[in-house]
XYZ file of C-alpha atoms in Angstrom:
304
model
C -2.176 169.910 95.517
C -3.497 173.010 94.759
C -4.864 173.856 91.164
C -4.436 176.286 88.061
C -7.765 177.676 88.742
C -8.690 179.946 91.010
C -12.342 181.035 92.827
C -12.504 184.528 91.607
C -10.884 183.432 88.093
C -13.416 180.450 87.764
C -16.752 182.951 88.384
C -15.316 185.983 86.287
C -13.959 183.604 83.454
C -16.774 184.169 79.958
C -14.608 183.191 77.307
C -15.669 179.655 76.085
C -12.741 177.563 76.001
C -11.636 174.501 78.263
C -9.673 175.767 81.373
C -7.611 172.973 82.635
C -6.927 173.093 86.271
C -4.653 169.833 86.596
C -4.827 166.014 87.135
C -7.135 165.842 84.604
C -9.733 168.423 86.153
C -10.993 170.599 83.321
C -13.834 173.959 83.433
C -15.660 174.040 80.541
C -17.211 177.069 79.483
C -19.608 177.253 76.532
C -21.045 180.548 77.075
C -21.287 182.953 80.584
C -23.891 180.865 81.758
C -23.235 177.697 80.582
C -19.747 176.054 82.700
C -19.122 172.615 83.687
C -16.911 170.608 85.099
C -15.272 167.059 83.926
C -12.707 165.610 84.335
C -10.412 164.230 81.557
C -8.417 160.971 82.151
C -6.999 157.644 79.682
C -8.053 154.220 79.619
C -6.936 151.262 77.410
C -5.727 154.192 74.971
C -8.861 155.761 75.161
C -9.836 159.374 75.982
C -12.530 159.817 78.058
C -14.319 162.990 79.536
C -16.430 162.577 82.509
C -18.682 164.872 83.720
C -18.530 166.102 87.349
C -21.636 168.540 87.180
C -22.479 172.310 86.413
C -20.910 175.047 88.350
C -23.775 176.618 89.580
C -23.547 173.016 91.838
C -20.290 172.205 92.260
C -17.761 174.459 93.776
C -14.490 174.281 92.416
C -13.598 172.635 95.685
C -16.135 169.760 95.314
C -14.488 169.473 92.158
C -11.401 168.657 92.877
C -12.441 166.264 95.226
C -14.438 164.421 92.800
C -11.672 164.608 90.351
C -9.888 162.808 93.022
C -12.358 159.876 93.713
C -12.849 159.052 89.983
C -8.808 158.796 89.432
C -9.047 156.289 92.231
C -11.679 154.274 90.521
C -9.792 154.808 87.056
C -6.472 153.688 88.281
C -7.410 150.826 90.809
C -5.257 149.484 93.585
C -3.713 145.713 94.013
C -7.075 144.641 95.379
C -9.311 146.862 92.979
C -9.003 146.688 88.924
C -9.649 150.438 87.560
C -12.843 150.826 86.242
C -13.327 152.602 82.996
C -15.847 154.939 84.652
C -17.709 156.482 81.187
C -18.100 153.078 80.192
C -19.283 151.671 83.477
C -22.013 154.737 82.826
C -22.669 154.289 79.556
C -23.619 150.756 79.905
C -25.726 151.168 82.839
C -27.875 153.477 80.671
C -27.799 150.484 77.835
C -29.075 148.025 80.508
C -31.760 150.298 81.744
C -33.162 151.060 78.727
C -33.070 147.419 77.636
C -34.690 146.927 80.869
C -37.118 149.370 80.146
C -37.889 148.000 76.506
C -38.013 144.646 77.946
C -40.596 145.658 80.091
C -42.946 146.717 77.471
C -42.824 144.145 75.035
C -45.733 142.080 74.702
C -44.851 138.075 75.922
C -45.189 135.082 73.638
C -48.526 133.543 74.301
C -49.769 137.579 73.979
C -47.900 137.939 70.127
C -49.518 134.236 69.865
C -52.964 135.371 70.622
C -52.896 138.523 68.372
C -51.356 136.680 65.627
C -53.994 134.394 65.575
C -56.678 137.009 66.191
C -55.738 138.372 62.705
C -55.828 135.169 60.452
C -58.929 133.933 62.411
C -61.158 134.755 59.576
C -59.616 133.436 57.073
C -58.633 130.033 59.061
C -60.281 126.361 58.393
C -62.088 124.839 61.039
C -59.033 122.690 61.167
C -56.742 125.335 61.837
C -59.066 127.119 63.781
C -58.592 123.874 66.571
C -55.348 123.275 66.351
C -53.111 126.810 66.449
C -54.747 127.875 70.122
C -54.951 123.986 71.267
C -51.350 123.085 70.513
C -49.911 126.072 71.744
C -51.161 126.180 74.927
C -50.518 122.369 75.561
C -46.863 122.542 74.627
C -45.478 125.904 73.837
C -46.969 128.461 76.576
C -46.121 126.389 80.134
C -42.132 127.112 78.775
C -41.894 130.386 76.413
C -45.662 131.414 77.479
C -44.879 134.210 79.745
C -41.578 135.284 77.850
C -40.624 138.292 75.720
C -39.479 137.422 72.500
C -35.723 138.321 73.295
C -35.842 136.594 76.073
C -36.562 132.998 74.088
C -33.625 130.761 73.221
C -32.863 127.701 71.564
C -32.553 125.933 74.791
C -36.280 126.765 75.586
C -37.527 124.848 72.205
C -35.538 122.105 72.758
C -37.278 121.825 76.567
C -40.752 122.151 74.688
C -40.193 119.732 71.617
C -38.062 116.812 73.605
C -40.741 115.070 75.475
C -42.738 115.070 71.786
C -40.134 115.107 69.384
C -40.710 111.041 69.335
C -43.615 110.435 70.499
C -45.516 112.600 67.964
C -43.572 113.570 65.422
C -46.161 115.174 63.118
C -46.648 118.040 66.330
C -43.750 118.783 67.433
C -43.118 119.887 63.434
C -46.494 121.799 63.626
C -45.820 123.514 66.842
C -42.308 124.588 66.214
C -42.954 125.541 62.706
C -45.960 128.128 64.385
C -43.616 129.042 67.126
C -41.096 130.003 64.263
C -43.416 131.977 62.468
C -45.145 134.053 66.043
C -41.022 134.960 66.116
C -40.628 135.790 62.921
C -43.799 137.731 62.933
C -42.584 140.314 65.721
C -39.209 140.974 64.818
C -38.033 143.961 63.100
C -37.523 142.900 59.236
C -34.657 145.104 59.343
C -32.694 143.189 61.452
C -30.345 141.057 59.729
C -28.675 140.040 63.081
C -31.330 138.130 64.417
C -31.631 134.014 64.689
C -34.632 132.913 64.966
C -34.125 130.176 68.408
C -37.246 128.292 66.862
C -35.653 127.712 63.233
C -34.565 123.893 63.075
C -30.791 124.656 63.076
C -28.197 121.610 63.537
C -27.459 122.206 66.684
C -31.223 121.670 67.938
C -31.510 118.983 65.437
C -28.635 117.335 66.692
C -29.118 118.070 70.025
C -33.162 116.412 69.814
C -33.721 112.625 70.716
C -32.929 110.510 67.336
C -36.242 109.605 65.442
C -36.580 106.329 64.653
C -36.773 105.796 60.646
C -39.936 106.571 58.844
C -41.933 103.510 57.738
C -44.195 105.212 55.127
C -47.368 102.810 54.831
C -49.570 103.740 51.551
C -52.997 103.159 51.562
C -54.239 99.731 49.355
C -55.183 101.123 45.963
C -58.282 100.147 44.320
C -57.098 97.868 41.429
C -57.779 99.220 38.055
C -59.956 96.288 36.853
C -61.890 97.209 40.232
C -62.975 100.416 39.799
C -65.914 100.682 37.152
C -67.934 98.612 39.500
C -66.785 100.465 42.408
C -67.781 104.038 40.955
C -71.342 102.434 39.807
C -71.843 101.655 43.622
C -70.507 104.696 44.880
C -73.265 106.174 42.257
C -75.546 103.857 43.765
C -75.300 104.325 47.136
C -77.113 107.202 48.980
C -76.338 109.967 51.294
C -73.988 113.365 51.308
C -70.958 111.365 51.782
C -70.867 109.325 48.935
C -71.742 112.124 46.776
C -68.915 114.227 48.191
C -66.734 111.262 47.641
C -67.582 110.844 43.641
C -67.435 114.846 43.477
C -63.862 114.473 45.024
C -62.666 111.858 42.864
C -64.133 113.873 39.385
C -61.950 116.953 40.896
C -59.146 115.672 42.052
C -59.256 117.768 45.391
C -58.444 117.472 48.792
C -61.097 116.185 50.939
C -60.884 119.590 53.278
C -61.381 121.512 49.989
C -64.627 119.683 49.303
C -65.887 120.071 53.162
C -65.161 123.442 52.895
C -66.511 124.087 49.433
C -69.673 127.302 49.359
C -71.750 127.823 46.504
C -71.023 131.499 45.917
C -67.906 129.850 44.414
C -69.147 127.746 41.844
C -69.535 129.538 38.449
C -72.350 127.989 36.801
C -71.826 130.121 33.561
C -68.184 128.773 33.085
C -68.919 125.567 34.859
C -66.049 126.488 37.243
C -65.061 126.127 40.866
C -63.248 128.595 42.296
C -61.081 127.896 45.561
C -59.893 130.918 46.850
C -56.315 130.992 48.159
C -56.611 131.132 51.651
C -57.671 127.530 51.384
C -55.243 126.254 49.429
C -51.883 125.014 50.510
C -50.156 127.454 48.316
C -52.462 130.155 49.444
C -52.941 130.843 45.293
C -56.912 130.546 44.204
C -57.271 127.613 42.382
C -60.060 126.834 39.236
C -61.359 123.603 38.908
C -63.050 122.613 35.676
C -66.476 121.129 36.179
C -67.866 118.649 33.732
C -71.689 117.098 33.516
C -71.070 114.432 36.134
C -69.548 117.327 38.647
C -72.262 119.415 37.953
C -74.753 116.763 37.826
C -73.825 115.860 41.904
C -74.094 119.618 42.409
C -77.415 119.899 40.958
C -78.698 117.239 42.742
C -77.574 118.727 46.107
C -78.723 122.059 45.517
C -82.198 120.273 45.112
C -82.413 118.517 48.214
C -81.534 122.130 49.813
């Protein structure tokens, strides 16, 4: 069928404007050296434009013919569904790029190893052991050598099942620091994210049932018990039993003891100051210090 447009008309034509030249088949001009073909058609009550090329490539000719081959594609046959070709485009690009970004993103065990490259210094011994240690036992062999998109619930649950009865206590640990590697590298911004480590329902529900918790306390010294017990902890020799009677005048953990330096003891105050990174609540924490304190202080400094 022959078109609207015509050679001569098509080269000569300046005037920006959109010169249709039927079935759809459109010349846009935008300035004399800027015209372009595309052709115009409806899907699922939707306009679309697509874009056949520039005229200094595509003869009017070559344009009708492509016209042509996209209606095809648009409308379909009885074999063929029609294909919203813009769209089709469109999210091609989306999947490249995706593809591309995907590409570049650092995997787990990688946002793993720089996340704990940064607290390092400020770590426990304690933590020091465990982060790397439990990771790479349970977590990297599954989500190790995947981007964080590409993690899902269904990859936790893979990691945690064989543990999640056997030992409780780190399967909690390593999920919780899987959580918070996530966490750590995703844009704060974005408030459509779920995090596939968090402990939603579904995973809960979805883990082997833990047997009910027996909690066992330790036997507690009876009251009438414990003058002679502190005069043979006083008694007794050695860093450990002096470390024990300094922990039980404190009323401190037993890592916060271990871990306790002299630059933080404030002899003028007769303070100890924990700093926060220490503490559970990462806050720093002052401990009064009375004679007997001080007195197990003094006496280690000495042997120093």
């Amino acid at each position: 069928m022959p078109g609207k447009l015509k050679p001569l008309d098509v080269e000569r034509e300046t005037r920006p404007g959109k010169y249709p030249d039927g079935d759809g088949l459109y010349l846009i001009i935008a300035s004399a050296t800027s015209k372009n073909w595309s052709y115009r058609y409806w899907k699922d009550g939707k306009q679309r434009w697509l874009g056949l090329g520039s005229l200094k490539d595509v003869s009017l000719k070559d344009a009708r013919l492509a016209r042509d081959a996209a209606r095809l594609r648009v409308k379909g046959d009885r074999s063929t569904p029609g294909v919203d070709i813009v769209q089709e485009k469109r999210s091609a690009r989306q999947e490249a790029k995706a593809t591309e970004i995907q590409l570049s993103l650092p995997t787990f065990e990688e946002c793993a190893e720089i996340y704990i490259r940064e607290r390092w210094a400020t770590w426990s011994k304690k933590h020091r052991d465990q982060w790397p240690s439990s990771l790479k036992r349970y977590a990297y062999a599954t989500i190790g050598k995947l981007t964080i998109p590409e993690i899902k619930p269904s990859h936790i649950y893979e990691l945690l099942r064989p543990i999640w009865v056997e030992k409780p206590e780190t399967a909690n640990r390593v999920r919780g620091r899987i959580e918070t590697i996530i966490a750590k590298n995703v844009d704060v911004d974005d408030t459509d994210f779920r995090n596939p480590a968090e402990l939603t329902k579904q995973l809960r529900e979805k883990l082997p049932k833990r047997p009910k918790r027996v909690v066992r306390h330790h036997p507690a010294l009876l009251y009438a018990e414990a003058p002679q017990f502190v005069a043979d902890l006083s008694a007794a020799g050695g860093t450990a039993a002096s470390m024990l009677r300094f922990l039980i005048l404190t009323a401190c953990r037993t890592n916060e003891v271990v871990d306790a330096r002299w630059s933080e003891i404030d002899r003028a105050l007769s303070t100890w100051k924990i700093p926060g990174e220490r503490m559970k609540m990462h806050q720093d924490h002052v401990v009064p210090l009375y004679d007997p304190a001080l007195a197990i202080l003094y006496k280690m400094k000495s042997r120093l």
